[in-house]
CSV table of C-alpha atoms in Angstrom, one decimal:
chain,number,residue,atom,x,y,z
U,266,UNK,CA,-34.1,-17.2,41.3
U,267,UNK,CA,-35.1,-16.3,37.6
U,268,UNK,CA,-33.8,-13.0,38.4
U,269,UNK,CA,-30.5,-14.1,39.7
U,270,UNK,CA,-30.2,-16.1,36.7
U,271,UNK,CA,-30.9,-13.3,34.3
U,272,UNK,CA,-28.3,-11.2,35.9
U,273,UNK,CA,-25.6,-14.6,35.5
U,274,UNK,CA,-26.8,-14.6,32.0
U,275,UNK,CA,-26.5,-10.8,31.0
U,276,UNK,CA,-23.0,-10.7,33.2
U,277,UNK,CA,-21.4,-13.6,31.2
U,278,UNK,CA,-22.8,-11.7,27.6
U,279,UNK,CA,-21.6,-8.6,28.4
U,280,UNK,CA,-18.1,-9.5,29.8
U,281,UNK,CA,-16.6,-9.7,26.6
U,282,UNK,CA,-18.0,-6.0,25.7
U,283,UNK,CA,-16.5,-4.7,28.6
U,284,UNK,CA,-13.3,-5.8,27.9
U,285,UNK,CA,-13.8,-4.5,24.3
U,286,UNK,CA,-14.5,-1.6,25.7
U,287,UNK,CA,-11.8,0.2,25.9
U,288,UNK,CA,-10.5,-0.5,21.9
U,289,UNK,CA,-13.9,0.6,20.7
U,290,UNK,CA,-14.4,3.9,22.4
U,291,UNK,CA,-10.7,4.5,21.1
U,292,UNK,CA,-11.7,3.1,17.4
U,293,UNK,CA,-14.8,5.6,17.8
U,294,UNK,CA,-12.4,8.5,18.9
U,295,UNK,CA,-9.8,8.2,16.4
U,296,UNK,CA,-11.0,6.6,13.3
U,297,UNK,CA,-15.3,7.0,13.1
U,298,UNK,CA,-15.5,10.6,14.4
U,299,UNK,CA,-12.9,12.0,12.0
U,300,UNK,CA,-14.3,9.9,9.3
U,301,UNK,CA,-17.9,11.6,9.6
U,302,UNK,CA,-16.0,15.3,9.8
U,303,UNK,CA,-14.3,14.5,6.7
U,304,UNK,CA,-17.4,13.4,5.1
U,305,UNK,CA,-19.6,16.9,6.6
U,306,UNK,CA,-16.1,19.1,5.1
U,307,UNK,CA,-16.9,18.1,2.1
U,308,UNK,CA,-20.4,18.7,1.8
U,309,UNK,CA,-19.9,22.5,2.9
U,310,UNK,CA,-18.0,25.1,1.1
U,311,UNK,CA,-14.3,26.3,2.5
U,312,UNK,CA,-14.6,24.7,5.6
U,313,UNK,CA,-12.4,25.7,9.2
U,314,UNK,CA,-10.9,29.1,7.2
U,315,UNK,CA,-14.9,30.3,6.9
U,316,UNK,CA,-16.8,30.7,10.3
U,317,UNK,CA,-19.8,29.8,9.0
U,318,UNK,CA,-19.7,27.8,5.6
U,319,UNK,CA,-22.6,27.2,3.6
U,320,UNK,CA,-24.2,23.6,2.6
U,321,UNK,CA,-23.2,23.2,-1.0
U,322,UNK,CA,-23.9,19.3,-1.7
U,323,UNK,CA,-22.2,17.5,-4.0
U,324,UNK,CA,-20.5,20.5,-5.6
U,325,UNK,CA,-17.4,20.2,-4.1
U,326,UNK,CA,-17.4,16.4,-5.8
U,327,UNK,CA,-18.2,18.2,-9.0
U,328,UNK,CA,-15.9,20.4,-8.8
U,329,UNK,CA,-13.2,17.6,-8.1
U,330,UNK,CA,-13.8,15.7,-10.9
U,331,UNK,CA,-13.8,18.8,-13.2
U,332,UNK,CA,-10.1,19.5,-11.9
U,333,UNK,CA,-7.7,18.5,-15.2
U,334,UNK,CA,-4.8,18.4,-11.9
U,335,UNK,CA,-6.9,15.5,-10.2
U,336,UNK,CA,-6.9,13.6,-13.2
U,337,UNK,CA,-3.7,13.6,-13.6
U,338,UNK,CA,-3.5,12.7,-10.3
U,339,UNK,CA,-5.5,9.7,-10.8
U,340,UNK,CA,-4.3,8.9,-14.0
U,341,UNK,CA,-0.4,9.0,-12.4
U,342,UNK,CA,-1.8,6.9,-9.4
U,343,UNK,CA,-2.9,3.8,-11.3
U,344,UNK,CA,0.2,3.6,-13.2
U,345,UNK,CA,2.3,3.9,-9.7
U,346,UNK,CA,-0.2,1.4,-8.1
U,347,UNK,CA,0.0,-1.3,-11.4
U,348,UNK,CA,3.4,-1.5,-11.5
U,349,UNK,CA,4.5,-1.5,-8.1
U,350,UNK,CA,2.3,-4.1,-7.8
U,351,UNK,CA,3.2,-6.7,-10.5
U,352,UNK,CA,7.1,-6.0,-10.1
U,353,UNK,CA,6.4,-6.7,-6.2
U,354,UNK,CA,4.1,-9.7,-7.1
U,355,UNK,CA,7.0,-10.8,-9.4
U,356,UNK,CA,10.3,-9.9,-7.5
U,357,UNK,CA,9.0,-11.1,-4.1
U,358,UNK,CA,7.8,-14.6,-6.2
U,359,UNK,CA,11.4,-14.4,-7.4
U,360,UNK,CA,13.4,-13.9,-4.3
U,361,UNK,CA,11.2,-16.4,-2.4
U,362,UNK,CA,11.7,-19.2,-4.0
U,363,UNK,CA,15.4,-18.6,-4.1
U,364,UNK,CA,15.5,-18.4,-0.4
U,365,UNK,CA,13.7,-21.6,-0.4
U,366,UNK,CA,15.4,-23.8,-2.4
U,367,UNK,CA,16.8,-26.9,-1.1
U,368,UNK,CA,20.3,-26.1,-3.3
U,369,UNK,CA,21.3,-23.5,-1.1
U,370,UNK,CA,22.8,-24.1,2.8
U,371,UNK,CA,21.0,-22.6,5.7
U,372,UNK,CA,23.7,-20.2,6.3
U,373,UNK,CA,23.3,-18.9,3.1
U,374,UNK,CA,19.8,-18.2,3.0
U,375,UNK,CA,19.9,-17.0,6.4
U,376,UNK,CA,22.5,-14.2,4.7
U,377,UNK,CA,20.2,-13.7,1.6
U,378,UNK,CA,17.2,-13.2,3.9
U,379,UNK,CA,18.7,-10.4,5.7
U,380,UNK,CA,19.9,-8.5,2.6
U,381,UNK,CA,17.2,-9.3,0.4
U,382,UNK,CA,14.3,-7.9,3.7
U,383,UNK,CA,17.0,-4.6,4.3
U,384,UNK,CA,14.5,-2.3,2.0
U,385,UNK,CA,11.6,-3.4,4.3
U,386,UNK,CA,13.9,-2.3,7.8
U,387,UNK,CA,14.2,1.4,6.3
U,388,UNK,CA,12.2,4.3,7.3
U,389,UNK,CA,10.3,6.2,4.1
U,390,UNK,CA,12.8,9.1,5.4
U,391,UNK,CA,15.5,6.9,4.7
U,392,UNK,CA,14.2,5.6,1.7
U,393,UNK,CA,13.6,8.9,0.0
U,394,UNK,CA,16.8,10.3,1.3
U,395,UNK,CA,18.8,7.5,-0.1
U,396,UNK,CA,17.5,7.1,-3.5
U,397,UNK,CA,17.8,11.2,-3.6
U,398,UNK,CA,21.6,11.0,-3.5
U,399,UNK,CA,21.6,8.1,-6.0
U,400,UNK,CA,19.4,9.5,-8.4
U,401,UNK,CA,20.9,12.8,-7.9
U,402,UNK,CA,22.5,14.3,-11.2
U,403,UNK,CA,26.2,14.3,-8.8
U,404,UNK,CA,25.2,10.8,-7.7
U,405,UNK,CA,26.5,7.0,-8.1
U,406,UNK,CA,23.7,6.0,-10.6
U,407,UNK,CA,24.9,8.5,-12.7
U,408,UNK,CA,28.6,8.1,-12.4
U,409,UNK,CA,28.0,4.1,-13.2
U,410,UNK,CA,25.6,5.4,-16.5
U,411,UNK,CA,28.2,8.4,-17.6
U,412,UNK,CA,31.2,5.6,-17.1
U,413,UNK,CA,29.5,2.9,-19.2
U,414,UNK,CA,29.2,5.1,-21.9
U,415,UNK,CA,25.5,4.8,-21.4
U,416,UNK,CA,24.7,8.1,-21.5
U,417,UNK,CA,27.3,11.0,-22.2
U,418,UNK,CA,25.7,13.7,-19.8
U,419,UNK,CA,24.3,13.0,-16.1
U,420,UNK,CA,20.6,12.3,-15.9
U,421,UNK,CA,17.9,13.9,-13.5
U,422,UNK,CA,16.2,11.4,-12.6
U,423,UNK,CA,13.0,12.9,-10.1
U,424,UNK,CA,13.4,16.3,-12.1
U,425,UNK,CA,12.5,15.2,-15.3
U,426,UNK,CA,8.6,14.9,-16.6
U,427,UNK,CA,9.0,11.9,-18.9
U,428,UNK,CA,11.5,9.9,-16.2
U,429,UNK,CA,10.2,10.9,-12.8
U,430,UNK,CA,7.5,9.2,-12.7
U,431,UNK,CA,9.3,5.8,-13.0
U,432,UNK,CA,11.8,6.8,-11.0
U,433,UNK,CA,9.9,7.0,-8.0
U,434,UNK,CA,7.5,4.1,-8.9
U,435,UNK,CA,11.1,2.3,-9.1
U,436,UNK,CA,11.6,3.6,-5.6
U,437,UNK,CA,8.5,2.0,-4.2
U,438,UNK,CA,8.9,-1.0,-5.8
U,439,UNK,CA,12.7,-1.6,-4.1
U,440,UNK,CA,11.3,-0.8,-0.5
U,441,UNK,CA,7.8,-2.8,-0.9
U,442,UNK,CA,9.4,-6.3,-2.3
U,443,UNK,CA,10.3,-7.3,0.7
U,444,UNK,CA,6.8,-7.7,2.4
U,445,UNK,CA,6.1,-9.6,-0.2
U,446,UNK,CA,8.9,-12.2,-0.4
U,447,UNK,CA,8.9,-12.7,3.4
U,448,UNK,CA,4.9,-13.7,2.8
U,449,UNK,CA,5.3,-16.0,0.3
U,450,UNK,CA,8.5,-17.7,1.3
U,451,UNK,CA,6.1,-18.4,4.5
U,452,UNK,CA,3.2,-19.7,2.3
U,453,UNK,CA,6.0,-22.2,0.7
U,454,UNK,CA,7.5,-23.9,3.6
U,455,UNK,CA,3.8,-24.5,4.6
U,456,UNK,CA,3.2,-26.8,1.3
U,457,UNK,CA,3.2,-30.4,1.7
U,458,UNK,CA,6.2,-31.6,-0.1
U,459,UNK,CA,4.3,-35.2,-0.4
U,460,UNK,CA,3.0,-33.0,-3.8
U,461,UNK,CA,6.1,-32.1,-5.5
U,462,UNK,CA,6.9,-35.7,-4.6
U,463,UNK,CA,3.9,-37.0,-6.0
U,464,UNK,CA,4.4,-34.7,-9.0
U,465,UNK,CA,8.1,-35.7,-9.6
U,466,UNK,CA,7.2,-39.2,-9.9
U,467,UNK,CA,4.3,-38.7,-12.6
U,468,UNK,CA,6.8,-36.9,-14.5
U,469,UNK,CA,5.8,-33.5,-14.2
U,470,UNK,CA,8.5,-31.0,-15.1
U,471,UNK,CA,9.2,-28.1,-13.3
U,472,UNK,CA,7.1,-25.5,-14.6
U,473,UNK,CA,4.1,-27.3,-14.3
U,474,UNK,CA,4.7,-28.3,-11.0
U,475,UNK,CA,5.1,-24.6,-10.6
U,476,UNK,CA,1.7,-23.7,-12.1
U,477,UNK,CA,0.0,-26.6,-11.0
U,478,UNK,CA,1.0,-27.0,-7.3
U,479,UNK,CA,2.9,-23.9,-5.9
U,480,UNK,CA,0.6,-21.4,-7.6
U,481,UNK,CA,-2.5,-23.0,-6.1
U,482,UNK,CA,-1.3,-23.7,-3.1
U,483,UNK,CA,-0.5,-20.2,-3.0
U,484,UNK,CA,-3.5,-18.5,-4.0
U,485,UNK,CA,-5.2,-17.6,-0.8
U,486,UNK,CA,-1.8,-15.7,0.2
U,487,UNK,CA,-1.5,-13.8,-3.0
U,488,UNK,CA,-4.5,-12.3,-3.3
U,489,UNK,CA,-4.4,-11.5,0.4
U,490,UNK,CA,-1.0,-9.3,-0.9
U,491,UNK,CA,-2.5,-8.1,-3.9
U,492,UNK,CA,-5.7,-6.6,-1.8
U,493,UNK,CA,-3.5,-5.1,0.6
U,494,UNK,CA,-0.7,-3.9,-1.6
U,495,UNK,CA,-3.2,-2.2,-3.4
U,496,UNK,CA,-4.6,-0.3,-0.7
U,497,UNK,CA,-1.3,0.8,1.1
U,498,UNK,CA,0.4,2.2,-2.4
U,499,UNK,CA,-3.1,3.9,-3.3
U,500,UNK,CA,-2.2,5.5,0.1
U,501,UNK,CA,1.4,5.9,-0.4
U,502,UNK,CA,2.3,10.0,0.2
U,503,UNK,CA,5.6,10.2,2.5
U,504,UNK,CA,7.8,8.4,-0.2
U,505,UNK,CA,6.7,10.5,-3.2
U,506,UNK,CA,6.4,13.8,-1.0
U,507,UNK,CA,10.0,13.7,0.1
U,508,UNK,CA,11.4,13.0,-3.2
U,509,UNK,CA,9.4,15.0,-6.0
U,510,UNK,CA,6.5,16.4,-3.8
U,511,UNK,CA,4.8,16.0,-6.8
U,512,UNK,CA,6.2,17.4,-9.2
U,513,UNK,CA,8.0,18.3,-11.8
U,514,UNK,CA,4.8,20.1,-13.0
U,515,UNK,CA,2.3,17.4,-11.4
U,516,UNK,CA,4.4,14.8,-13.2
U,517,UNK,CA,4.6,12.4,-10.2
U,518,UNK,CA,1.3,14.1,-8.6
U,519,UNK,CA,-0.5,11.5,-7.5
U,520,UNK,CA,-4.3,11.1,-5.0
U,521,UNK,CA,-2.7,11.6,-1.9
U,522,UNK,CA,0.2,14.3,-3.1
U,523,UNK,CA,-3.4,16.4,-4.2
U,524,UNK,CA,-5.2,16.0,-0.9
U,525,UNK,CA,-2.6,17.2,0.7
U,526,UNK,CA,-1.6,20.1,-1.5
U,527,UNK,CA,-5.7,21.1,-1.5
U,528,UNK,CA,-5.7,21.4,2.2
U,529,UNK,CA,-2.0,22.6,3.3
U,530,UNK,CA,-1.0,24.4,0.3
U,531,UNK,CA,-3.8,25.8,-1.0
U,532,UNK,CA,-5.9,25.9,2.1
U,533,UNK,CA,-9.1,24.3,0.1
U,534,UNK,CA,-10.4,22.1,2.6
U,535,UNK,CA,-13.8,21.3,1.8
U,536,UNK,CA,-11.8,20.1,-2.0
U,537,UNK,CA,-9.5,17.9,0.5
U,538,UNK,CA,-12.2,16.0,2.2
U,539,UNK,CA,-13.9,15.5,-0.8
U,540,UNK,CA,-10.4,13.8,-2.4
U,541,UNK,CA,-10.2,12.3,0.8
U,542,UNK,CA,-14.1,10.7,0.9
U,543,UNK,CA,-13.2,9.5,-2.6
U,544,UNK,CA,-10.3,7.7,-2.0
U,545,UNK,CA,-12.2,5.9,1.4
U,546,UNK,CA,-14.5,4.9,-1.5
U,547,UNK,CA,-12.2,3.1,-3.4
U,548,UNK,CA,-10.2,1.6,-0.2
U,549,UNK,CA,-13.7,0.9,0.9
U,550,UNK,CA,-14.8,-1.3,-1.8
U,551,UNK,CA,-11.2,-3.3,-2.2
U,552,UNK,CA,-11.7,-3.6,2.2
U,553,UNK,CA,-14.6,-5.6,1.4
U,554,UNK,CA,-13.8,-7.6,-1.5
U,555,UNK,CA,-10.8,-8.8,1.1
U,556,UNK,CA,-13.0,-9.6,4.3
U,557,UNK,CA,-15.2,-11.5,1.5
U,558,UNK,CA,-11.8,-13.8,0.5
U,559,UNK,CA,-10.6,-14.0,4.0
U,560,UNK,CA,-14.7,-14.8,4.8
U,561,UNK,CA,-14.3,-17.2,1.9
U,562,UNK,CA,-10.9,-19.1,3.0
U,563,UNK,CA,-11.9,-19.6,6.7
């Protein structure tokens, strides 16, 4: 009988693990195994090319941080990460509370939505091609800026050092918005509106109700964004690789532009698992600090 009832027991505890089953053997496959070869490569010298490459350490991280190009890199990185992040914080803020507005009809939000989320719909192919014929020196942005009197000659926009750089950053920022209005307009229609009532009869203007109620109300959500924004630009390669790839002269060169030049340009693989293992690092730490608030919130 006590055996019987053991066997009930261990059944019923390890039902759930067998229907887990199948997603952890695939998370094991595709995300932890390649995560520990990455790691080896860059403990080893030129790994895959070399048959039999030699344990070197931490050199290769060394050697990383010694590279001027990866500094750049990093250096171009946080100032595409930043900004795309505060003008998405700020334009989705915007654009959200537009669409939520009691002044507006429902048929016209329902038509704002649509164009104001149309960045989000687009492929980064589409993106990149896109803003490639607009920035172009033969495109409208320049016809508009040449017409205005703005500027008497055409402009390259992703072929210039001291403009590409915010060009592209100016990219991202259009086609990332979007996640972040839809978001927060969802985080508004869940607030009580027996507090802006509240609020409106104790006088409060509009801009403390704002800071005081929205904002608040609100927090959980944003730094939920910010976490995750932060972690998908840091990661962001397709967008910048089809319009600069880079360049000019490492100008828009950012983490993930260098990993990928180190390993399929240059064939330095061991140097591209060790950018790779560094940026894990940092997507790491900011993975935890956002399980911690989620932890936190439930």
């Amino acid at each position: 009988m006590n055996t019987k009832r053991r066997k009930d027991v261990f059944r019923k505890k390890a039902t759930p693990y067998l229907y887990l089953s199948p997603t952890i053997i695939l998370m094991f496959i595709l995300l932890v195994i390649p995560i520990i070869m990455v790691i080896r490569y860059s403990l080893f010298d030129n790994v895959i090319i070399n048959k039999n490459p030699q344990f070197v350490g931490f050199a290769n991280y060394a050697a990383v941080l010694k590279d001027k190009t990866f500094w750049i890199a990093v250096k171009n990185t946080l100032y595409f990460v930043i900004v795309s992040i505060i003008a998405h914080l700020i334009i989705g803020m915007v654009f959200a509370l537009v669409l939520n507005t009691r002044y507006l009809n429902s048929r016209t939000k329902g038509i704002f939505r649509v164009l104001y989320a149309l960045p989000w719909m687009f492929t980064a192919s589409v993106i990149a091609i896109l803003w490639r014929m607009m920035l172009d020196p033969n495109g409208i942005l320049n016809y508009l800026i040449v017409t205005m009197g703005i500027s008497e000659k055409n402009i390259a926009f992703l072929a210039k050092r001291d403009i590409a750089l915010q060009a592209v950053t100016l990219i991202n920022i259009w086609s990332g918005y979007p996640f972040y209005m839809i978001s927060i307009l969802a985080g508004l229609q869940g607030i009580s509106t027996d507090l802006y009532e509240a609020a409106s009869i104790d006088g409060a203007t509009t801009i403390k109700t704002f800071l005081h109620i929205t904002i608040p109300q609100l927090k959980p959500i944003l730094i939920s964004l910010l976490m995750l924004d932060f972690v998908w630009t840091l990661q962001q390669f397709a967008l910048i690789w089809m319009t600069t790839g880079g360049g000019p002269v490492n100008a828009t060169e950012t983490v993930s532009t260098y990993i990928y030049k180190q390993g399929f340009t240059k064939y330095q693989y061991s140097m591209a698992s060790t950018g790779a293992v560094i940026l894990l690092i940092v997507c790491t730490i900011i993975g935890i600090f956002y399980v911690r608030q989620q932890r936190s919130e439930g």
